[in-house]
Short mmCIF file of C-alpha atoms in Angstrom, two decimals:
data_model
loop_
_atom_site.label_atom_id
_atom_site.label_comp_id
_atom_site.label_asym_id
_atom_site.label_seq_id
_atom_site.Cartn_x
_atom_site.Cartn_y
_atom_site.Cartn_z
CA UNK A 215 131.46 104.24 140.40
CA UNK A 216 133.09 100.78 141.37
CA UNK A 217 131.34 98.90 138.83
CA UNK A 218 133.01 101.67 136.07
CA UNK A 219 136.24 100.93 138.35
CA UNK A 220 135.70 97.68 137.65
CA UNK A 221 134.98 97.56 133.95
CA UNK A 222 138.50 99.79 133.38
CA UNK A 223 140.50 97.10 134.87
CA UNK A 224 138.81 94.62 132.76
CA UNK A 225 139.24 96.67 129.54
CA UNK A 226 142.91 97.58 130.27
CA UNK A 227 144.49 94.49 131.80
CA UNK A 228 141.84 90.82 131.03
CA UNK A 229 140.72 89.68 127.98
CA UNK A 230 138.01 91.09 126.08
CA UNK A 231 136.18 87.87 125.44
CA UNK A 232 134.44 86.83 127.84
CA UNK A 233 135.14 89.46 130.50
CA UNK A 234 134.31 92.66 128.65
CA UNK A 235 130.94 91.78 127.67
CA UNK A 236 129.93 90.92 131.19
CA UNK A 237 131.77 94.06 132.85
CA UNK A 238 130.73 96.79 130.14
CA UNK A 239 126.85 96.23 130.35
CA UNK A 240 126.70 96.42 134.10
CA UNK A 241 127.83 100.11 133.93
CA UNK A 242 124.96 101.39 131.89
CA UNK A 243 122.82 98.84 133.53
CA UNK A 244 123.63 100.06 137.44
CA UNK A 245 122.94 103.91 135.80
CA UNK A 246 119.46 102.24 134.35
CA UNK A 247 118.77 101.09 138.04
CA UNK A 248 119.80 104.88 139.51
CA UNK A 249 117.61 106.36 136.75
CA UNK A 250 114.37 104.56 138.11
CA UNK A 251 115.00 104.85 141.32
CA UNK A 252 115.21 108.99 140.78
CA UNK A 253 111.99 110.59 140.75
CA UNK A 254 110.66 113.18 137.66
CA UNK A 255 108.56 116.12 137.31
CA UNK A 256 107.54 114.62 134.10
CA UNK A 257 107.77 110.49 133.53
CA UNK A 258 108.05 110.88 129.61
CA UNK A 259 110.98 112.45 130.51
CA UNK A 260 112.73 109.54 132.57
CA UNK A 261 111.29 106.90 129.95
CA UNK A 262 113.15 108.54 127.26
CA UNK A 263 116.34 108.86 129.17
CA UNK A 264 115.78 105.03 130.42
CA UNK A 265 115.01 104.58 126.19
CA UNK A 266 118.16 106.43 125.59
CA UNK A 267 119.85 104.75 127.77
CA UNK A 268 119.38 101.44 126.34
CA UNK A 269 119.86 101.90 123.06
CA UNK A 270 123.63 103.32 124.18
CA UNK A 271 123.91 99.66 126.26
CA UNK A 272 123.07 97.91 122.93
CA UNK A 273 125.63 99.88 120.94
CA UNK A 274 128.22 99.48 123.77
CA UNK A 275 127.68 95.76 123.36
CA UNK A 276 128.22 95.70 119.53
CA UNK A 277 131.00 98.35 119.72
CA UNK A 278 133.04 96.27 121.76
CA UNK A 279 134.00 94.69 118.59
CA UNK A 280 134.91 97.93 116.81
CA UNK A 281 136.84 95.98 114.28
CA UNK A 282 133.52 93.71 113.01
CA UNK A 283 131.82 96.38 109.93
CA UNK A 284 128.61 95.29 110.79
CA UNK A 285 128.97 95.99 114.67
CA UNK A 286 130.72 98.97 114.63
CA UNK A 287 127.97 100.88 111.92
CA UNK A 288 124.99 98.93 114.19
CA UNK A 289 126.31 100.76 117.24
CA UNK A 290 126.90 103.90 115.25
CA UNK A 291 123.38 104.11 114.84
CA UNK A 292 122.47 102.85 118.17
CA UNK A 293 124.67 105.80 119.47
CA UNK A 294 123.05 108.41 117.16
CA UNK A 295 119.47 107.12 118.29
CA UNK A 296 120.32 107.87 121.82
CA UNK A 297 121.83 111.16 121.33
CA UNK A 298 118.40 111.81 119.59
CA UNK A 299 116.90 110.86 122.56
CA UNK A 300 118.98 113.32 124.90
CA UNK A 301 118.52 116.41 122.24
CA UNK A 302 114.66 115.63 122.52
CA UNK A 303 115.71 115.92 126.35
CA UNK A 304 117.30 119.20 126.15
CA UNK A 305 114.54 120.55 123.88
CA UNK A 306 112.30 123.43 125.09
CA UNK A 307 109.31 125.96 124.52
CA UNK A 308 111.89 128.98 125.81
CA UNK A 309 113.42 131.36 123.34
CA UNK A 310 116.81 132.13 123.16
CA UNK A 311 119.52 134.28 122.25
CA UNK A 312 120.77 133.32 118.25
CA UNK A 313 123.52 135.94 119.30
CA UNK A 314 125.00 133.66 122.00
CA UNK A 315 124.60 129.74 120.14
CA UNK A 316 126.51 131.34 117.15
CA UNK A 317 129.94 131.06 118.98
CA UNK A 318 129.49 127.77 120.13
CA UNK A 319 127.94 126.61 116.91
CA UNK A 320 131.18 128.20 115.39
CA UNK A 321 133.81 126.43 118.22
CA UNK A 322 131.52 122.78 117.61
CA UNK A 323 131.98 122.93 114.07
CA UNK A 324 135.74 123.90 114.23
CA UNK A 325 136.37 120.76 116.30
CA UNK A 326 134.70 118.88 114.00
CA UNK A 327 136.70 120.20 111.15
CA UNK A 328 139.57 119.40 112.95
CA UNK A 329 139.06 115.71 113.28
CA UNK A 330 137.95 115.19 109.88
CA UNK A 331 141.07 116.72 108.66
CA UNK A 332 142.93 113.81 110.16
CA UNK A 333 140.54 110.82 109.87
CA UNK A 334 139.01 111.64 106.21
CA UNK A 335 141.79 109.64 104.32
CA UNK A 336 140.51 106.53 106.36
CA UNK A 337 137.04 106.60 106.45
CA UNK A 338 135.86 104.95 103.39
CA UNK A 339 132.69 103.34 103.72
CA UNK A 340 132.23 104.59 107.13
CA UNK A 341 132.41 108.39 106.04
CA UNK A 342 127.95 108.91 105.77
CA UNK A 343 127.93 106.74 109.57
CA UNK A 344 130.87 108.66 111.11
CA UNK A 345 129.75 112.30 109.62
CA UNK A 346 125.68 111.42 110.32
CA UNK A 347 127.15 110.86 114.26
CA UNK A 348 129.37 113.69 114.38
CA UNK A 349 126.40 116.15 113.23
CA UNK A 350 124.18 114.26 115.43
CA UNK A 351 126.42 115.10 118.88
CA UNK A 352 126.76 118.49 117.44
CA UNK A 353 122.94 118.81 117.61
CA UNK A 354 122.74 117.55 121.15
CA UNK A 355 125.20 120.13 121.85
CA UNK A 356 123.38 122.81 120.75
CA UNK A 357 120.48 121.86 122.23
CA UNK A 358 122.30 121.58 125.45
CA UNK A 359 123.71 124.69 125.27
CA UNK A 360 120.90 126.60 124.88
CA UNK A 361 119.32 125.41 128.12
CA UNK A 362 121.41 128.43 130.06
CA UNK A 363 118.53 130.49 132.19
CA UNK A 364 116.12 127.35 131.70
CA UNK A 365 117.58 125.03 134.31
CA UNK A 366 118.98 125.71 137.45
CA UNK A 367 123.02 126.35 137.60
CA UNK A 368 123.45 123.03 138.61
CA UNK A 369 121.90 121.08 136.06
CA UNK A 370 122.95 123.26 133.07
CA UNK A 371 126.72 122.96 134.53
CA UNK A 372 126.65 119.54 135.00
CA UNK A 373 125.48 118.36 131.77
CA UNK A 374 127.84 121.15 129.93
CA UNK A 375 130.50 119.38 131.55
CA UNK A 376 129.22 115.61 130.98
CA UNK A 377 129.01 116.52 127.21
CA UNK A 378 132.64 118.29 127.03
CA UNK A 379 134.01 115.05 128.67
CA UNK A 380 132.00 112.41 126.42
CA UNK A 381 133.05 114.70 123.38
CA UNK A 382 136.99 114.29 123.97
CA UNK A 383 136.68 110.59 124.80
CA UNK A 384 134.60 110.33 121.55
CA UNK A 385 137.24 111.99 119.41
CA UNK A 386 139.79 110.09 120.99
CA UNK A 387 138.34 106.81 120.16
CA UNK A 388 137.79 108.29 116.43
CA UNK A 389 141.76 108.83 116.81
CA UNK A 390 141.92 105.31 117.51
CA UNK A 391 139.65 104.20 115.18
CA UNK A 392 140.54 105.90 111.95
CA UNK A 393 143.64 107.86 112.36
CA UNK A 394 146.68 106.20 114.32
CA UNK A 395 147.41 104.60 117.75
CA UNK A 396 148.64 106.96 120.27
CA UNK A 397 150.09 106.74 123.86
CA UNK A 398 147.78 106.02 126.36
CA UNK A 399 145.03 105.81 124.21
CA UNK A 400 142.58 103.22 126.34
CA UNK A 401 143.57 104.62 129.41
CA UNK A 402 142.65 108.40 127.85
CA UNK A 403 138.96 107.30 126.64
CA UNK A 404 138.22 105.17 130.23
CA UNK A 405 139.74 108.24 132.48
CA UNK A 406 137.62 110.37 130.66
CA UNK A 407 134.26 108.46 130.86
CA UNK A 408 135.47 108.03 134.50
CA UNK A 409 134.94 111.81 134.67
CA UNK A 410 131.50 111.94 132.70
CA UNK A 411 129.96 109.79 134.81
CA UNK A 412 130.97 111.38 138.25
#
């Protein structure tokens, strides 16, 4: 938690170069460290986290300049390869109820259609990238989701909630990206990553 504490106060009030790059790794990295310190039923399981989990340091890295083409589509697919990981996470042998995923399939795709609306204009080359990660969180959504009566209350609660909070600071920093600056911005997309990784 301070070392996230830390990296907002670098992000909002130093320079990026050379401070960010030092304070941004260290968050992922001290997660890394809690990650293999945890123990697992299953130790495929915590390797693919600790996989995903990399791959999302190494697109953090890159994405911290957003405004370089070939950084910003790297860490695209850095962040798409990690949310593969996590939906291979979620994934399981249990059946469920089609009846019950159709209205969040429905609400996920909505939001999506509601941020393309604004950022389509602007997307240009980054359109297949952008849409390719959009459809990729929507999967680990879904697969997330469907977890309810797999995992205990706890677990299925706390990652609905982790996902709901990384989804608004996502389409926030889309906003910011590809649509327009808006007040608060930066402090908006670090509160809320504050609150995913409580």
């Amino acid at each position: 938690m301070l070392v996230l504490l830390i990296d907002i106060y670098v992000k909002l009030y130093l320079p990026i170069v050379p401070y960010r790059y030092i304070s941004k790794p260290f968050v992922l990295l001290s997660l890394m460290v809690l990650v293999g310190y945890c123990d697992y039923k299953n130790p495929k399981s915590k390797q693919l986290l600790l996989l995903a989990l990399t791959t999302f340091l190494i697109g953090d890295i890159l994405i911290i300049n957003h405004l370089n083409p070939v950084n910003f589509a790297l860490s695209m697919l850095l962040f798409v390869a990690g949310k593969l990981l996590y939906s291979i996470l979620f994934t399981h042998k249990e059946d469920f109820k089609i009846k019950r995923l159709i209205p969040f399939f429905v609400f996920c795709v909505l939001v999506i259609a509601f941020v393309f609306n604004f950022i389509y204009p602007r997307l240009g080359n980054y359109f297949i990238p952008v849409t390719l990660y959009f459809i990729i969180t929507l999967i680990m959504s879904l697969f997330a989701y469907i977890r309810y009566g797999i995992v205990s209350k706890k677990s299925y609660t706390m990652v609905m909630l982790g996902i709901s909070v990384f989804l608004i600071s996502e389409i926030i920093m889309v906003f910011k990206t590809f649509y327009d600056v808006f007040p608060y911005q930066d402090f908006l997309i670090m509160f809320f990553m504050v609150l995913d990784n409580i």
